[in-house]
Short mmCIF file of N, CA, C and O in Angstrom, two decimals:
data_model
loop_
_atom_site.label_atom_id
_atom_site.label_comp_id
_atom_site.label_asym_id
_atom_site.label_seq_id
_atom_site.Cartn_x
_atom_site.Cartn_y
_atom_site.Cartn_z
N MET A 1 -1.83 -32.03 -16.98
CA MET A 1 -2.07 -30.68 -16.53
C MET A 1 -2.85 -30.65 -15.23
O MET A 1 -2.74 -29.69 -14.48
N LEU A 2 -3.66 -31.67 -14.98
CA LEU A 2 -4.44 -31.71 -13.75
C LEU A 2 -3.53 -31.74 -12.53
O LEU A 2 -3.78 -31.04 -11.55
N LEU A 3 -2.48 -32.53 -12.61
CA LEU A 3 -1.56 -32.62 -11.48
C LEU A 3 -0.88 -31.28 -11.21
O LEU A 3 -0.76 -30.85 -10.06
N ALA A 4 -0.48 -30.58 -12.25
CA ALA A 4 0.14 -29.27 -12.07
C ALA A 4 -0.85 -28.28 -11.46
O ALA A 4 -0.48 -27.49 -10.59
N LEU A 5 -2.10 -28.35 -11.88
CA LEU A 5 -3.12 -27.46 -11.33
C LEU A 5 -3.35 -27.73 -9.85
O LEU A 5 -3.42 -26.81 -9.04
N LEU A 6 -3.46 -28.99 -9.49
CA LEU A 6 -3.68 -29.34 -8.09
C LEU A 6 -2.50 -28.92 -7.21
O LEU A 6 -2.68 -28.40 -6.11
N MET A 7 -1.30 -29.11 -7.72
CA MET A 7 -0.11 -28.75 -6.95
C MET A 7 0.02 -27.23 -6.81
O MET A 7 0.38 -26.73 -5.74
N CYS A 8 -0.27 -26.50 -7.86
CA CYS A 8 -0.19 -25.03 -7.80
C CYS A 8 -1.22 -24.46 -6.84
O CYS A 8 -0.92 -23.56 -6.05
N TYR A 9 -2.43 -24.99 -6.88
CA TYR A 9 -3.46 -24.49 -5.97
C TYR A 9 -3.09 -24.77 -4.52
O TYR A 9 -3.25 -23.91 -3.65
N ALA A 10 -2.60 -25.97 -4.25
CA ALA A 10 -2.19 -26.30 -2.89
C ALA A 10 -0.99 -25.45 -2.46
O ALA A 10 -0.91 -25.02 -1.30
N GLY A 11 -0.09 -25.17 -3.37
CA GLY A 11 1.06 -24.33 -3.05
C GLY A 11 0.65 -22.90 -2.73
O GLY A 11 1.14 -22.31 -1.74
N PHE A 12 -0.24 -22.33 -3.51
CA PHE A 12 -0.72 -20.98 -3.23
C PHE A 12 -1.51 -20.93 -1.93
O PHE A 12 -1.44 -19.96 -1.18
N THR A 13 -2.26 -21.98 -1.64
CA THR A 13 -3.00 -22.02 -0.38
C THR A 13 -2.04 -22.10 0.80
O THR A 13 -2.26 -21.45 1.83
N ALA A 14 -0.98 -22.87 0.68
CA ALA A 14 0.02 -22.94 1.76
C ALA A 14 0.69 -21.59 1.96
O ALA A 14 0.90 -21.16 3.10
N LEU A 15 1.02 -20.90 0.88
CA LEU A 15 1.60 -19.57 1.02
C LEU A 15 0.61 -18.60 1.66
O LEU A 15 0.99 -17.74 2.45
N CYS A 16 -0.65 -18.75 1.32
CA CYS A 16 -1.68 -17.91 1.91
C CYS A 16 -1.81 -18.19 3.41
O CYS A 16 -1.94 -17.27 4.21
N LEU A 17 -1.75 -19.44 3.80
CA LEU A 17 -1.86 -19.80 5.21
C LEU A 17 -0.63 -19.39 6.02
O LEU A 17 -0.69 -19.39 7.24
N SER A 18 0.45 -19.06 5.36
CA SER A 18 1.65 -18.65 6.11
C SER A 18 1.53 -17.22 6.62
O SER A 18 2.37 -16.79 7.40
N THR A 19 0.50 -16.49 6.22
CA THR A 19 0.29 -15.14 6.73
C THR A 19 -0.63 -15.20 7.95
O THR A 19 -1.48 -16.09 8.07
N ASP A 20 -0.44 -14.26 8.87
CA ASP A 20 -1.26 -14.25 10.09
C ASP A 20 -2.74 -14.06 9.81
O ASP A 20 -3.59 -14.71 10.41
N ARG A 21 -3.04 -13.16 8.88
CA ARG A 21 -4.43 -12.83 8.60
C ARG A 21 -5.22 -14.04 8.08
O ARG A 21 -6.28 -14.38 8.60
N HIS A 22 -4.71 -14.67 7.04
CA HIS A 22 -5.45 -15.79 6.44
C HIS A 22 -5.41 -17.03 7.32
O HIS A 22 -6.38 -17.81 7.34
N HIS A 23 -4.33 -17.24 8.03
CA HIS A 23 -4.26 -18.37 8.94
C HIS A 23 -5.31 -18.22 10.03
O HIS A 23 -5.99 -19.17 10.41
N GLY A 24 -5.46 -16.99 10.55
CA GLY A 24 -6.47 -16.74 11.57
C GLY A 24 -7.88 -16.89 11.03
O GLY A 24 -8.77 -17.41 11.72
N GLU A 25 -8.13 -16.43 9.80
CA GLU A 25 -9.46 -16.56 9.19
C GLU A 25 -9.84 -18.01 8.96
O GLU A 25 -10.98 -18.41 9.23
N LEU A 26 -8.91 -18.79 8.46
CA LEU A 26 -9.24 -20.15 8.04
C LEU A 26 -9.11 -21.18 9.16
O LEU A 26 -9.90 -22.11 9.25
N LEU A 27 -8.11 -21.02 10.02
CA LEU A 27 -7.86 -22.03 11.05
C LEU A 27 -8.11 -21.52 12.46
O LEU A 27 -7.92 -22.26 13.42
N HIS A 28 -8.48 -20.26 12.60
CA HIS A 28 -8.83 -19.65 13.88
C HIS A 28 -7.72 -19.73 14.93
O HIS A 28 -7.97 -19.99 16.10
N SER A 29 -6.50 -19.57 14.48
CA SER A 29 -5.36 -19.52 15.40
C SER A 29 -4.23 -18.76 14.72
O SER A 29 -4.25 -18.53 13.51
N LYS A 30 -3.26 -18.37 15.52
CA LYS A 30 -2.10 -17.67 14.98
C LYS A 30 -1.02 -18.72 14.69
O LYS A 30 -0.76 -19.60 15.52
N PRO A 31 -0.37 -18.65 13.52
CA PRO A 31 0.65 -19.67 13.21
C PRO A 31 1.91 -19.47 14.05
O PRO A 31 2.34 -18.34 14.31
N THR A 32 2.47 -20.57 14.46
CA THR A 32 3.75 -20.51 15.16
C THR A 32 4.83 -20.22 14.12
O THR A 32 4.63 -20.45 12.93
N PRO A 33 5.99 -19.72 14.54
CA PRO A 33 7.06 -19.46 13.56
C PRO A 33 7.48 -20.71 12.79
O PRO A 33 7.79 -20.64 11.61
N THR A 34 7.48 -21.85 13.46
CA THR A 34 7.85 -23.10 12.78
C THR A 34 6.81 -23.47 11.73
O THR A 34 7.16 -23.85 10.61
N ARG A 35 5.54 -23.33 12.07
CA ARG A 35 4.48 -23.65 11.12
C ARG A 35 4.50 -22.68 9.95
O ARG A 35 4.32 -23.05 8.80
N ARG A 36 4.72 -21.41 10.24
CA ARG A 36 4.78 -20.38 9.20
C ARG A 36 5.90 -20.70 8.21
O ARG A 36 5.71 -20.65 7.00
N GLN A 37 7.06 -21.04 8.73
CA GLN A 37 8.20 -21.37 7.86
C GLN A 37 7.92 -22.63 7.07
O GLN A 37 8.25 -22.72 5.88
N GLY A 38 7.31 -23.63 7.70
CA GLY A 38 6.98 -24.87 6.99
C GLY A 38 5.98 -24.65 5.87
O GLY A 38 6.10 -25.24 4.80
N LEU A 39 4.98 -23.79 6.12
CA LEU A 39 4.00 -23.48 5.08
C LEU A 39 4.63 -22.73 3.91
O LEU A 39 4.31 -22.99 2.75
N ARG A 40 5.55 -21.82 4.21
CA ARG A 40 6.23 -21.09 3.14
C ARG A 40 7.09 -22.02 2.29
O ARG A 40 7.04 -21.98 1.07
N VAL A 41 7.87 -22.85 2.96
CA VAL A 41 8.75 -23.77 2.23
C VAL A 41 7.91 -24.76 1.43
O VAL A 41 8.19 -25.03 0.25
N GLY A 42 6.87 -25.30 2.05
CA GLY A 42 6.00 -26.25 1.35
C GLY A 42 5.29 -25.63 0.17
O GLY A 42 5.16 -26.25 -0.89
N GLY A 43 4.82 -24.40 0.33
CA GLY A 43 4.14 -23.72 -0.76
C GLY A 43 5.05 -23.48 -1.94
O GLY A 43 4.69 -23.76 -3.09
N TRP A 44 6.24 -22.93 -1.68
CA TRP A 44 7.18 -22.69 -2.78
C TRP A 44 7.64 -23.99 -3.41
O TRP A 44 7.84 -24.07 -4.63
N LEU A 45 7.82 -25.03 -2.60
CA LEU A 45 8.23 -26.33 -3.14
C LEU A 45 7.16 -26.89 -4.07
O LEU A 45 7.47 -27.40 -5.16
N LEU A 46 5.89 -26.80 -3.66
CA LEU A 46 4.81 -27.28 -4.52
C LEU A 46 4.74 -26.51 -5.83
O LEU A 46 4.51 -27.09 -6.89
N LEU A 47 4.93 -25.20 -5.77
CA LEU A 47 4.90 -24.40 -7.00
C LEU A 47 6.05 -24.76 -7.94
O LEU A 47 5.87 -24.82 -9.15
N MET A 48 7.22 -25.00 -7.39
CA MET A 48 8.37 -25.33 -8.22
C MET A 48 8.28 -26.75 -8.78
O MET A 48 8.63 -27.00 -9.93
N VAL A 49 7.81 -27.67 -7.99
CA VAL A 49 7.70 -29.07 -8.44
C VAL A 49 6.59 -29.22 -9.48
O VAL A 49 6.62 -30.13 -10.31
N ALA A 50 5.62 -28.31 -9.49
CA ALA A 50 4.52 -28.38 -10.45
C ALA A 50 4.99 -28.15 -11.88
O ALA A 50 4.25 -28.41 -12.83
N ILE A 51 6.20 -27.67 -12.05
CA ILE A 51 6.75 -27.52 -13.40
C ILE A 51 6.90 -28.87 -14.08
O ILE A 51 6.61 -29.02 -15.27
N TRP A 52 7.33 -29.87 -13.34
CA TRP A 52 7.69 -31.15 -13.95
C TRP A 52 6.52 -31.88 -14.59
O TRP A 52 6.68 -32.42 -15.69
N PRO A 53 5.32 -31.96 -13.98
CA PRO A 53 4.22 -32.61 -14.71
C PRO A 53 3.86 -31.89 -16.00
O PRO A 53 3.53 -32.52 -17.01
N ALA A 54 3.93 -30.56 -15.99
CA ALA A 54 3.59 -29.80 -17.20
C ALA A 54 4.62 -30.05 -18.29
O ALA A 54 4.27 -30.24 -19.46
N VAL A 55 5.89 -30.06 -17.92
CA VAL A 55 6.95 -30.30 -18.90
C VAL A 55 6.91 -31.74 -19.39
O VAL A 55 7.12 -32.01 -20.57
N PHE A 56 6.62 -32.67 -18.50
CA PHE A 56 6.54 -34.07 -18.88
C PHE A 56 5.41 -34.31 -19.88
O PHE A 56 5.54 -35.09 -20.81
N ALA A 57 4.29 -33.60 -19.69
CA ALA A 57 3.14 -33.81 -20.56
C ALA A 57 3.27 -33.14 -21.92
O ALA A 57 2.80 -33.67 -22.91
N ALA A 58 3.94 -31.97 -21.97
CA ALA A 58 3.92 -31.21 -23.22
C ALA A 58 5.29 -30.80 -23.73
O ALA A 58 5.37 -30.11 -24.74
N GLY A 59 6.35 -31.18 -23.07
CA GLY A 59 7.68 -30.74 -23.50
C GLY A 59 8.02 -29.39 -22.90
O GLY A 59 7.18 -28.71 -22.31
N TRP A 60 9.28 -28.99 -23.06
CA TRP A 60 9.75 -27.75 -22.43
C TRP A 60 9.08 -26.51 -23.00
O TRP A 60 8.72 -25.59 -22.26
N SER A 61 8.92 -26.45 -24.29
CA SER A 61 8.40 -25.21 -24.89
C SER A 61 6.94 -24.96 -24.49
O SER A 61 6.59 -23.86 -24.05
N GLN A 62 6.09 -25.94 -24.64
CA GLN A 62 4.68 -25.77 -24.29
C GLN A 62 4.42 -26.00 -22.81
O GLN A 62 3.49 -25.44 -22.24
N GLY A 63 5.24 -26.83 -22.18
CA GLY A 63 5.05 -27.13 -20.76
C GLY A 63 5.22 -25.92 -19.87
O GLY A 63 4.44 -25.72 -18.93
N LEU A 64 6.21 -25.10 -20.15
CA LEU A 64 6.41 -23.89 -19.35
C LEU A 64 5.28 -22.89 -19.55
O LEU A 64 4.86 -22.22 -18.60
N VAL A 65 4.78 -22.79 -20.77
CA VAL A 65 3.65 -21.90 -21.03
C VAL A 65 2.40 -22.41 -20.30
O VAL A 65 1.67 -21.63 -19.68
N GLN A 66 2.18 -23.71 -20.35
CA GLN A 66 1.03 -24.28 -19.66
C GLN A 66 1.17 -24.14 -18.15
O GLN A 66 0.18 -23.91 -17.44
N TRP A 67 2.39 -24.26 -17.63
CA TRP A 67 2.63 -24.09 -16.20
C TRP A 67 2.29 -22.66 -15.78
O TRP A 67 1.68 -22.45 -14.72
N CYS A 68 2.68 -21.68 -16.59
CA CYS A 68 2.34 -20.28 -16.28
C CYS A 68 0.83 -20.07 -16.30
O CYS A 68 0.28 -19.36 -15.44
N ALA A 69 0.15 -20.70 -17.23
CA ALA A 69 -1.31 -20.59 -17.29
C ALA A 69 -1.95 -21.24 -16.07
O ALA A 69 -2.91 -20.70 -15.50
N VAL A 70 -1.43 -22.38 -15.66
CA VAL A 70 -1.96 -23.06 -14.47
C VAL A 70 -1.70 -22.24 -13.22
O VAL A 70 -2.55 -22.17 -12.32
N LEU A 71 -0.54 -21.59 -13.15
CA LEU A 71 -0.25 -20.70 -12.02
C LEU A 71 -1.28 -19.59 -11.92
O LEU A 71 -1.82 -19.30 -10.85
N MET A 72 -1.57 -18.95 -13.06
CA MET A 72 -2.54 -17.86 -13.06
C MET A 72 -3.94 -18.35 -12.71
O MET A 72 -4.66 -17.70 -11.96
N LEU A 73 -4.33 -19.49 -13.26
CA LEU A 73 -5.66 -20.02 -13.00
C LEU A 73 -5.84 -20.39 -11.53
O LEU A 73 -6.87 -20.07 -10.92
N SER A 74 -4.86 -21.06 -10.95
CA SER A 74 -4.99 -21.46 -9.54
C SER A 74 -4.95 -20.25 -8.62
O SER A 74 -5.68 -20.19 -7.63
N ALA A 75 -4.14 -19.25 -8.93
CA ALA A 75 -4.11 -18.04 -8.11
C ALA A 75 -5.44 -17.28 -8.23
O ALA A 75 -5.96 -16.78 -7.22
N LEU A 76 -6.00 -17.21 -9.42
CA LEU A 76 -7.28 -16.55 -9.62
C LEU A 76 -8.38 -17.25 -8.84
O LEU A 76 -9.21 -16.61 -8.18
N LEU A 77 -8.40 -18.57 -8.89
CA LEU A 77 -9.40 -19.33 -8.15
C LEU A 77 -9.29 -19.07 -6.66
O LEU A 77 -10.31 -18.85 -5.98
N LEU A 78 -8.09 -19.06 -6.13
CA LEU A 78 -7.89 -18.82 -4.71
C LEU A 78 -8.30 -17.40 -4.33
O LEU A 78 -8.97 -17.17 -3.32
N VAL A 79 -7.94 -16.43 -5.16
CA VAL A 79 -8.28 -15.03 -4.87
C VAL A 79 -9.80 -14.82 -4.92
O VAL A 79 -10.34 -14.05 -4.13
N LEU A 80 -10.48 -15.50 -5.81
CA LEU A 80 -11.93 -15.36 -5.88
C LEU A 80 -12.65 -16.09 -4.75
O LEU A 80 -13.73 -15.67 -4.32
N LEU A 81 -12.08 -17.18 -4.27
CA LEU A 81 -12.73 -17.94 -3.20
C LEU A 81 -12.48 -17.36 -1.81
O LEU A 81 -13.36 -17.46 -0.94
N LEU A 82 -11.34 -16.78 -1.56
CA LEU A 82 -11.01 -16.33 -0.21
C LEU A 82 -11.99 -15.32 0.38
O LEU A 82 -12.37 -15.47 1.54
N PRO A 83 -12.43 -14.30 -0.32
CA PRO A 83 -13.35 -13.36 0.32
C PRO A 83 -14.76 -13.91 0.56
O PRO A 83 -15.41 -13.53 1.51
N TYR A 84 -15.21 -14.81 -0.30
CA TYR A 84 -16.59 -15.25 -0.24
C TYR A 84 -16.77 -16.63 0.39
O TYR A 84 -17.74 -16.86 1.11
N ARG A 85 -15.89 -17.54 0.09
CA ARG A 85 -15.98 -18.91 0.61
C ARG A 85 -14.60 -19.37 1.12
O ARG A 85 -13.97 -20.24 0.51
N PRO A 86 -14.12 -18.82 2.22
CA PRO A 86 -12.76 -19.17 2.66
C PRO A 86 -12.62 -20.63 3.07
O PRO A 86 -11.58 -21.25 2.82
N ARG A 87 -13.64 -21.20 3.67
CA ARG A 87 -13.55 -22.61 4.06
C ARG A 87 -13.51 -23.52 2.83
O ARG A 87 -12.82 -24.53 2.83
N LEU A 88 -14.23 -23.16 1.79
CA LEU A 88 -14.20 -23.94 0.55
C LEU A 88 -12.83 -23.90 -0.08
O LEU A 88 -12.37 -24.91 -0.62
N ALA A 89 -12.14 -22.76 0.01
CA ALA A 89 -10.79 -22.67 -0.53
C ALA A 89 -9.85 -23.64 0.19
O ALA A 89 -9.02 -24.30 -0.45
N LEU A 90 -10.00 -23.75 1.50
CA LEU A 90 -9.17 -24.67 2.27
C LEU A 90 -9.53 -26.12 1.98
O LEU A 90 -8.64 -26.97 1.84
N ILE A 91 -10.80 -26.41 1.85
CA ILE A 91 -11.24 -27.78 1.54
C ILE A 91 -10.75 -28.22 0.17
O ILE A 91 -10.30 -29.36 -0.01
N LEU A 92 -10.82 -27.31 -0.82
CA LEU A 92 -10.34 -27.65 -2.16
C LEU A 92 -8.84 -27.95 -2.17
O LEU A 92 -8.40 -28.82 -2.91
N ALA A 93 -8.09 -27.23 -1.37
CA ALA A 93 -6.65 -27.49 -1.31
C ALA A 93 -6.39 -28.88 -0.72
O ALA A 93 -5.54 -29.63 -1.21
N GLY A 94 -7.11 -29.23 0.32
CA GLY A 94 -6.96 -30.56 0.91
C GLY A 94 -7.37 -31.68 -0.04
O GLY A 94 -6.68 -32.69 -0.17
N LEU A 95 -8.49 -31.46 -0.72
CA LEU A 95 -8.93 -32.46 -1.70
C LEU A 95 -7.96 -32.57 -2.87
O LEU A 95 -7.74 -33.65 -3.41
N GLY A 96 -7.37 -31.43 -3.25
CA GLY A 96 -6.38 -31.45 -4.31
C GLY A 96 -5.15 -32.26 -3.95
O GLY A 96 -4.61 -33.00 -4.78
N LEU A 97 -4.71 -32.13 -2.70
CA LEU A 97 -3.56 -32.93 -2.27
C LEU A 97 -3.91 -34.41 -2.19
O LEU A 97 -3.07 -35.27 -2.49
N LEU A 98 -5.13 -34.71 -1.80
CA LEU A 98 -5.55 -36.12 -1.76
C LEU A 98 -5.71 -36.70 -3.16
O LEU A 98 -5.47 -37.89 -3.37
N ALA A 99 -6.11 -35.89 -4.12
CA ALA A 99 -6.32 -36.37 -5.48
C ALA A 99 -5.04 -36.38 -6.30
O ALA A 99 -5.02 -36.96 -7.39
N SER A 100 -3.99 -35.78 -5.82
CA SER A 100 -2.74 -35.72 -6.58
C SER A 100 -2.16 -37.09 -6.93
O SER A 100 -1.71 -37.27 -8.06
N PRO A 101 -2.14 -38.05 -6.01
CA PRO A 101 -1.62 -39.36 -6.42
C PRO A 101 -2.42 -40.01 -7.55
O PRO A 101 -1.87 -40.70 -8.39
N VAL A 102 -3.73 -39.75 -7.58
CA VAL A 102 -4.55 -40.29 -8.67
C VAL A 102 -4.21 -39.59 -9.98
O VAL A 102 -4.17 -40.22 -11.05
N ALA A 103 -3.93 -38.29 -9.91
CA ALA A 103 -3.61 -37.52 -11.11
C ALA A 103 -2.26 -37.93 -11.68
O ALA A 103 -2.01 -37.74 -12.87
N VAL A 104 -1.39 -38.51 -10.86
CA VAL A 104 -0.09 -38.99 -11.36
C VAL A 104 -0.31 -40.08 -12.39
O VAL A 104 0.38 -40.15 -13.40
N PHE A 105 -1.28 -40.95 -12.13
CA PHE A 105 -1.54 -42.04 -13.06
C PHE A 105 -2.14 -41.57 -14.39
O PHE A 105 -2.07 -42.28 -15.38
N ALA A 106 -2.69 -40.35 -14.41
CA ALA A 106 -3.22 -39.81 -15.66
C ALA A 106 -2.09 -39.39 -16.60
O ALA A 106 -2.32 -39.24 -17.80
N LEU A 107 -0.88 -39.21 -16.06
CA LEU A 107 0.25 -38.86 -16.91
C LEU A 107 0.70 -40.03 -17.77
O LEU A 107 1.28 -39.82 -18.83
N PHE A 108 0.45 -41.24 -17.31
CA PHE A 108 0.96 -42.41 -18.04
C PHE A 108 -0.09 -43.06 -18.83
O PHE A 108 -0.94 -43.34 -19.15
#
């Protein structure tokens, strides 16, 4: 479940960074159209791929339910961090992507 959580949080952060407002707040620049499209595709890809660790860990019936719970938890965390600690939200997404390969080994 840790891997699914890390991937969902990074995916939501990428989708958040694809907007002009949040990209300007967090990175102090306006995203180029290529970067915006890359962040959108990457964000949706991370959210969709996060299904597989949840299903692998708990099977289809419980895995999909756990994936929905992880989606809600990661979105809630991002929504709560953005107004008060926007830089922390970005740092957590980066650390989550760095920790994802380690979380893969927790599946086995």
